[in-house]
Every structure is written in C-alpha cells, then in structure tokens.
Amino acid sequence: MTIHTPTAPVQDQPKRIVAIDVVRGIALIAMASYHFTWDLEFFGYTDPGLTAFGWWKIYARCIASTFLFLVGVSLYLAHGRRIRWNGFWKRFAMVAGAAVAISVVTRIATPDGFIFFGILHEIALASLLGLLFLRLPALLTLVVAALVIAAPVYLRLEAFDHPWLWWVGLSATSPRSNDYVPLFPWFGAVLLGIAAAKLASASGVRARLASLTPGRWANPLVFIGRHSLAFYLIHQPLLIGSVWLFSQVMPAKVETPQVNFLKTCQLSCEQSRDTEFCSSYCVCMLDTLEGEASLDRLYNNDQTADWKAHLSDLAGMCTAKTEDKMTEGGAQ
C-alpha cells in the first residue's frame, strides 16, 4: 500500500509580462545599432568623436537608461513579494562574471579606454543595492532616485578622483572608458524602475500588461529580450569582427593626428558654441599644442593633474584669444 503525503499548495507564480521582453528586445537592437556606429568610428569610417557628442550621446544614454529602468522593474517583479535567493545569486553571478570578463578582455584589447565599470558592472551592483528598496514605499524610492540622479550635477569632489573610486561617479573629472556607467547617476534609473513596478502592481497596470499578447512579429524581440545577457556578450564581437574583416578589404582613409584633433575638437566645441567660434578656437588649440610638441601627450591620454591643469589653461587662453578675434572682426 502506497501512502501519499500531502504537499503544501504551490503559490501561483506571477505571469511573465511579455511586453517587458519586447521593450528589452527593442533596447538591445538599439544598443547594437549604436555599437555598430561606434565600431565604424573606431576603424576610421566616420569622423572621430561622432558617437561621443550630440544626438548619438543622447541616444546612448536613452538606451542605458532603458536597460537600467528594466533592471529595476524586473528586480521588483521577481523578488518584490519575497527574495528568491537561489535565483538571485545565480543571475548575479552570471552578470558579475560577464562584467569581470569584459574588463579583462578590454584591458588587453583597448588599454587606454578599457571598461572598468560599464553597464554590466552597474547592473550587478545595482541589483544588490536595489534589494534594500523592495520593501520601501514607492514615493520614498522616487525621492532617493531623484537625489541619485541629481548628485553628479551638484556634488563632484576631487576626493573621488582616485581610480579606485571612479565607480562612484562623483569625481571632479570623468575618467576615460569605452563604457562608463557609474553608480551615480545611473542607479537612479534602477530605482525609478523599482518604483514604477510598485505603482503598477498597486494600480492594476501590472495585471493589464500581463494580459497583453503581442503578435508573431514580436517573437524575435521576445527571444532576445529573454536572452539579453547572451545577446549583449555575443553581438559586439560579431559586429566588430565584421567591420574588421571589411577593413581588410576596403580600409578607411587614414587621417593625420592633426586632422583628427580638429574634427574631434570641433564636434566637442559645437555642443556649446557656434561653428565659427569653434573653428578658430580649435586651430588655436592645435597650433599651441604643436608649438609645445605636446599633441602626442594628449593622444596618450595623460591623466596627471599637472597636464589636466595645463590643458585647462590652454583652453582658457584660446577661448579668450578667439573671443577677442571675433570681437575685433565684428567691430570692423
């Protein structure tokens, strides 16, 4: 005779929200398009600095914000009722391990701009810190999110300029990296996601989203959205490898350091000044650096305090010269 022991009732698991996978999939495609443009710039097929300024910079920040917002949403949906530690630590180990691998690989491949704290590093740390906010009121979470986002605007200190503290995001000068996503302000996007998920759960929006069933057109987006880490790790090696292969057949035109400096300087300057001013200012900077024979020092990414101070002095001098020149020209 077989005796069947009663089992405890299984709690209903919340239904997976397919719409979140779709949005994450769209963000991944957008990220791939940005990285492809970065690859073209890296191999010299576009102007230097293209992806670092203007609309491309805004585009990149929107993508990163979307990812981190969804991290907060997913964290609450998965662990809002109770923290499922086995699943959490498994996911954390995967993300943290991938982040370390990216740091090692980029340190070897691009030592001048290696990724010491990029999007995966931020996701790993934010996932840990986010656990502290799962039980807090949504309003308080929103207030903390606003403070985290605003902190780098009002609170930048030289004490955080040490390389071991760059991950915080409050250093007086921004370090050079091909993917820099520090705790401040980006943890704020994760907190916004947690707060949004709380409000959606309380208002019934979460249930309505869970009932949505997109058409077959969304299947590819859902697939990559559910395998986001694998997509992230695979897509860039494939893209940069493809551009490298193309460069072996049709290499980009090689520009001189002087031309590259002028193009990058122009793009950077035009974020705050007009084209005429920037053209004159950048020529002044180039002439001064060449006169000092220090252009190579600039391209070697010198991070010493005296060099940064010297560059600041040169920028101030060329700004004054250019403004005087334009004033005299306008008076004639």
CSV table of C-alpha atoms in Angstrom, one decimal, residues 15 29 34 48 70-72 82 100 115 150 176 182 186 191-192 208 244 279 320:
chain,number,residue,atom,x,y,z
A,15,LYS,CA,2.6,35.6,-15.2
A,29,ILE,CA,18.6,46.2,-31.1
A,34,TYR,CA,24.9,52.3,-31.5
A,48,PRO,CA,36.3,60.8,-34.7
A,70,LEU,CA,14.0,47.5,-16.8
A,71,VAL,CA,16.5,46.0,-14.3
A,72,GLY,CA,14.6,47.8,-11.5
A,82,ARG,CA,9.9,37.6,-1.3
A,100,VAL,CA,34.8,40.9,-15.0
A,115,ILE,CA,35.8,49.1,-19.4
A,150,ALA,CA,21.0,64.9,-9.3
A,176,ARG,CA,38.3,57.7,-20.0
A,182,PRO,CA,29.0,54.6,-12.6
A,186,TRP,CA,22.7,55.5,-13.2
A,191,LEU,CA,15.3,52.9,-8.5
A,192,LEU,CA,12.8,54.5,-11.0
A,208,ARG,CA,-3.2,44.6,-17.6
A,244,TRP,CA,37.5,44.4,-39.1
A,279,SER,CA,36.8,76.6,-36.0
A,320,ALA,CA,40.0,84.5,-24.8
